[in-house]
XYZ file of C-alpha atoms in Angstrom:
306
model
C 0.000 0.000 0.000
C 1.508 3.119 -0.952
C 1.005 5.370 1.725
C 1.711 8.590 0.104
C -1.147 7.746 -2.714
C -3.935 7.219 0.227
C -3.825 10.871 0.903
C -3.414 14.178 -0.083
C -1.231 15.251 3.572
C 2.025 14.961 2.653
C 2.905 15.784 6.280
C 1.658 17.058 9.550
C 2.408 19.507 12.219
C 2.416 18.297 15.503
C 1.290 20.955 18.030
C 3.169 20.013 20.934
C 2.381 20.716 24.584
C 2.881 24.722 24.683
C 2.648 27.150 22.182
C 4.434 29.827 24.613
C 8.593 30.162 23.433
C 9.350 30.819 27.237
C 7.891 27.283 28.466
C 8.836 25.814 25.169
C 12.655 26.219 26.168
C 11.740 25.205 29.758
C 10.231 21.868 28.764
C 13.199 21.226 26.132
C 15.153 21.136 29.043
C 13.766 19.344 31.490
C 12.121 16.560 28.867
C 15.705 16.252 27.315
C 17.114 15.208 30.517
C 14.356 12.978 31.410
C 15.378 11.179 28.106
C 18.998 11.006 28.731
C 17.873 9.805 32.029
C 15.882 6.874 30.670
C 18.292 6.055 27.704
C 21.240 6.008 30.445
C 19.362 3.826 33.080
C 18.075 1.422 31.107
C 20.838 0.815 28.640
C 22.801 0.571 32.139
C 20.307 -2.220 33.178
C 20.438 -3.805 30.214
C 24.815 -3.823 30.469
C 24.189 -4.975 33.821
C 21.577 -7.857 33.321
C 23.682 -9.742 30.033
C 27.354 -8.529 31.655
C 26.787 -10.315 35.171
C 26.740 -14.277 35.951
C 24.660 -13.990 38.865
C 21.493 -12.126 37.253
C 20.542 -15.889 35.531
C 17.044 -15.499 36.893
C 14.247 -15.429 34.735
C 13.244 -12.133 36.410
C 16.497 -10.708 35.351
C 15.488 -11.887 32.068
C 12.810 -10.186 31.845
C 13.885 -7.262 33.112
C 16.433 -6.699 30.415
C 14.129 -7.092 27.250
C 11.972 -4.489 29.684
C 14.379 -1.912 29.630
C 15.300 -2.378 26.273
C 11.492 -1.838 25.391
C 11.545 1.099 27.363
C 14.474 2.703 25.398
C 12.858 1.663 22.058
C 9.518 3.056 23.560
C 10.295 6.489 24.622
C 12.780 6.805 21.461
C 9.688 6.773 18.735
C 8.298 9.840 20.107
C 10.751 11.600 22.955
C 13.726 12.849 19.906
C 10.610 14.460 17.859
C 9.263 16.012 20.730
C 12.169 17.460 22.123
C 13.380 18.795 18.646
C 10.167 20.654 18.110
C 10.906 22.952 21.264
C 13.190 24.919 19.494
C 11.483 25.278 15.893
C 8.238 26.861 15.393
C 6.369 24.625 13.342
C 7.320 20.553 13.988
C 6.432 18.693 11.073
C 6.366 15.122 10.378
C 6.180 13.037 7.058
C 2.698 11.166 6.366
C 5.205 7.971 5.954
C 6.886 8.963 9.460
C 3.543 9.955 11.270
C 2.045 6.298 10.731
C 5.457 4.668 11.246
C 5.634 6.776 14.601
C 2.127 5.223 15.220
C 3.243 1.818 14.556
C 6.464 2.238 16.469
C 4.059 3.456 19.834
C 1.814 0.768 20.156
C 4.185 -1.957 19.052
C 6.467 -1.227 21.765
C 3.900 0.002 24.289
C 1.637 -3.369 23.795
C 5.288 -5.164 24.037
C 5.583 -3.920 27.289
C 2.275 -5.143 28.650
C 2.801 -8.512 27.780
C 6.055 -8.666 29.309
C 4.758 -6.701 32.264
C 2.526 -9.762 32.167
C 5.049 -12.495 31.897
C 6.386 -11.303 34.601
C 3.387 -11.406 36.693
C 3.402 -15.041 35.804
C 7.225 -15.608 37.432
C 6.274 -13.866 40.383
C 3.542 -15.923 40.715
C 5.477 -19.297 40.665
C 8.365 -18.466 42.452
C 6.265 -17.590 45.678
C 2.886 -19.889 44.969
C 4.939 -23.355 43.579
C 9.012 -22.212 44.628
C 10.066 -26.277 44.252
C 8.566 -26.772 40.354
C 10.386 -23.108 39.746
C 13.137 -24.513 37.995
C 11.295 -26.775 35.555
C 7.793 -24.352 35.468
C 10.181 -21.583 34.325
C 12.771 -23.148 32.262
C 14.767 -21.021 29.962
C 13.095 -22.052 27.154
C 9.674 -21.002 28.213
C 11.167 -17.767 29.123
C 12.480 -17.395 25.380
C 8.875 -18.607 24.190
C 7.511 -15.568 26.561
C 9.696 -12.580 25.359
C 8.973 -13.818 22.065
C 5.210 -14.118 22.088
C 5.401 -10.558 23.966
C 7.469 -9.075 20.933
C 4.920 -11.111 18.244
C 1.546 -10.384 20.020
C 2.704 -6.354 20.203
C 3.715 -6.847 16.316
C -0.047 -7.968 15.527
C -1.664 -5.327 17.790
C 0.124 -2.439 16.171
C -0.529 -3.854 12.463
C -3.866 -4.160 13.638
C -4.149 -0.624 15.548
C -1.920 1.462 12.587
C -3.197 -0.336 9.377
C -6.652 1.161 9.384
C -5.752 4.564 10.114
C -2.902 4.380 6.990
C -6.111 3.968 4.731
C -7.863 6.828 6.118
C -8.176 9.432 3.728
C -6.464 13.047 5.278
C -6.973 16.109 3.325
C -6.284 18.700 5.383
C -6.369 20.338 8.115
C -3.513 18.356 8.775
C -2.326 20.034 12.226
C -1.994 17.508 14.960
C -3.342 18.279 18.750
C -0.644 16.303 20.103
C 3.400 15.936 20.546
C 3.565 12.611 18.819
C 0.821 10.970 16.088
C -1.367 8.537 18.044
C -4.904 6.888 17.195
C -7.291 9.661 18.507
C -5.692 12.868 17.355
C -5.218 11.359 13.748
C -9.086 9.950 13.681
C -10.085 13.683 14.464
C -8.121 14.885 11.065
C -9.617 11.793 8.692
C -11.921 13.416 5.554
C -14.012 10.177 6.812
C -16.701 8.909 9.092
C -14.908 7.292 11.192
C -16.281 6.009 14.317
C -16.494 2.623 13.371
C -12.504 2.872 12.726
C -12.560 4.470 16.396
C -14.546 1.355 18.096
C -12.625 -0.899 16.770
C -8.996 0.719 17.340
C -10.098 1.509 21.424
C -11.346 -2.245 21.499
C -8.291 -3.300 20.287
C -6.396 -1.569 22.753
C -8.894 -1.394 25.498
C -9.195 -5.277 25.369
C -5.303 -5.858 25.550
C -4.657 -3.147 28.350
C -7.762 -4.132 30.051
C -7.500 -7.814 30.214
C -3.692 -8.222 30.951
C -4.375 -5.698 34.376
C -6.901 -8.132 35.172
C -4.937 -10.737 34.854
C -1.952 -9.350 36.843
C -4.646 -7.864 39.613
C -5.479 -11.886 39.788
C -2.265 -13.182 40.186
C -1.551 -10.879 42.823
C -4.579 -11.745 44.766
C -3.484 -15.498 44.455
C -0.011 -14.696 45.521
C -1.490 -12.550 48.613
C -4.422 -15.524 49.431
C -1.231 -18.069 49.085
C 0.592 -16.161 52.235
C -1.987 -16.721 54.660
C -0.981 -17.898 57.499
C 3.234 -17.565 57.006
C 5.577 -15.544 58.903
C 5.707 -12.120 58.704
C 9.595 -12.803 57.358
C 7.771 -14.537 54.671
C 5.516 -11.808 53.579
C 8.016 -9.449 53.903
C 10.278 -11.359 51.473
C 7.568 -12.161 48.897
C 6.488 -8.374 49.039
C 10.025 -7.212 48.563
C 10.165 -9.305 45.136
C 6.942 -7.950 44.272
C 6.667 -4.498 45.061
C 8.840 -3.036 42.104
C 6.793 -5.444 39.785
C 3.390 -3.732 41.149
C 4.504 -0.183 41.148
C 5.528 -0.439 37.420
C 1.821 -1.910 36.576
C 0.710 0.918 38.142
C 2.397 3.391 36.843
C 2.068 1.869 33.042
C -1.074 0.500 33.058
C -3.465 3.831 34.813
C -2.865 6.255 32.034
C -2.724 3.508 29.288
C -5.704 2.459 30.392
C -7.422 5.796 30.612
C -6.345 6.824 27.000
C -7.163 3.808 25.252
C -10.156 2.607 26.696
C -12.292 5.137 26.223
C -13.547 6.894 23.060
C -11.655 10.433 21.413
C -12.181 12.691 24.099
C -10.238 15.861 25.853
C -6.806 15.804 23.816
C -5.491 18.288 26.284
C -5.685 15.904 28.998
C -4.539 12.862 26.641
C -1.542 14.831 26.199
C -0.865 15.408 29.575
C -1.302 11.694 30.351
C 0.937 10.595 27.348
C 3.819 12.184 28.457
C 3.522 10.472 31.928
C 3.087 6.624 30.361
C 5.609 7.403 27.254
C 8.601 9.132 29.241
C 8.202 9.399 33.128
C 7.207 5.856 33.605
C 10.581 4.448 31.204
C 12.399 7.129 33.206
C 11.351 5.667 36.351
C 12.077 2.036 35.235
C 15.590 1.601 36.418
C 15.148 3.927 39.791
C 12.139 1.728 40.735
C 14.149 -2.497 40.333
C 17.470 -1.163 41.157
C 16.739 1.065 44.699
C 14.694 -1.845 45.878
C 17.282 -5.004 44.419
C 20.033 -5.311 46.038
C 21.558 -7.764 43.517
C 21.043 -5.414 41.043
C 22.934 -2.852 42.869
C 25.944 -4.957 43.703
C 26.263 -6.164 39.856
C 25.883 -2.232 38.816
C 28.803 -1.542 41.224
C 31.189 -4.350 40.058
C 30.184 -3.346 36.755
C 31.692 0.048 37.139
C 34.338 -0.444 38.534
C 35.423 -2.948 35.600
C 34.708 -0.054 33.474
C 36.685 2.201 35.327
């Protein structure tokens, strides 16, 4: 499908957060150290995770294809964003507008199943610790991150393919810093709420679902502690916590973009910037100040470095 025949935009202007110069250099700034900050940490988790022979866990698995997402996932929209600070109109190719689409929810929805598989080794080390070993053998693991990477391939083909088709012939200003599903649908030439429906049922349904799933688990893990030590609550919290916070954090404002119909794109921006850079920001800060393993390989791996 050529994508430059199915409309008559060759290219959009994305609006940003501010139109005031004065905050505009303020939040260039500020956002351009939060992405340093979440390039650095991760990648640094990452070097960690594949550099040290004691993070072998599946969790530490895990954790490293998370971070990586994370640096993938604020990348498709943070460098655009923080480049249009200092021009005065920030334009985007038709071509790079739906590949900045694709890019969003393919590693976003990446990141909720992986979110999820983690759920799932939480789960087993605390609720069946003896089958551990064999439940989560390495090749499961591999089968996980895999699915993960596949499942967010399909959702963004699925979520980006019928908004390519959509015919745009102007205006072609964008009410947001980045090209998502709902300012786009509000530009079309086209009736298209049934395009709409079915884009925040696709991601409703997968954002949805896989926090019910890991608000489950976590009520199984919390039923299975009943009547153990408070040592042994304490220790199963401690592995959990970091797990929870980032569901949190991640799944709120992806929920309350995506599940409900084009509303308020004010507040969707305001929300997007939390879930698409504060949250990857946070990433590293929230495993590594509560895992002391982590910690000690991050030390040992400096001073090699050094």
């Amino acid at each position: 499908i050529s994508m430059e025949n199915s409309s008559s935009v060759k290219e959009f202007i994305l609006l940003g957060l501010s139109e005031n110069q004065g905050v505009q250099k303020i939040y260039f700034v500020v956002f351009l150290l939060f992405y340093t900050l979440t390039v650095a940490g991760n990648l640094l988790i990452v070097l960690t995770v594949t550099s040290s022979r004691h993070l072998n866990s599946p969790m530490y698995f895990f954790l490293c294809h998370l971070s990586f997402v994370d640096v993938c996932y604020s990348s498709v929209t943070a460098p655009q964003m923080i480049s249009g600070f200092l021009v005065e109109n920030n334009t985007i190719s038709f071509a790079g507008c739906i590949g900045q689409l694709f890019g969003l929810h393919f590693f976003g929805c990446t990141e909720i199943f992986i979110l999820t598989a983690m759920a799932y080794d939480r789960y087993v080390a605390i609720c069946r610790p003896l089958h551990y070993p064999t439940l989560m053998s390495r090749c499961l693991c591999g089968r996980m991150v895999g699915g993960s990477w596949a499942g967010g391939f399909l959702h963004s083909t699925l979520q980006t393919l019928p908004i390519a088709l959509l015919p745009f012939c102007g205006p072609n200003k964008v009410a947001h810093y980045f090209c998502d599903v709902h300012p786009l649908l509000h530009l079309a030439c086209a009736d298209t709420r049934a395009v709409g429906l079915a884009t925040v049922a696709n991601g409703g349904v997968i954002s949805l679902s896989c926090f019910l799933i890991l608000v489950v688990s976590y009520v199984v893990i919390l039923v299975s502690l009943r009547g153990q030590k408070a040592a042994g609550w304490r220790k199963a919290l401690s592995t959990c916590g970091s797990h929870i916070t980032m569901v949190i954090l991640f799944f709120g404002p992806c929920t309350f973009v995506y599940i409900r119909p084009s509303g308020d794109l004010s507040e969707d921006r305001s929300v997007a910037v939390f879930y698409t850079l504060i949250v990857p920001m946070l990433n590293p800060l929230i495993y590594t100040l509560r895992n002391g393993e982590v910690k000690g390989a991050m030390r040992k791996l400096c001073r090699r470095k050094v």
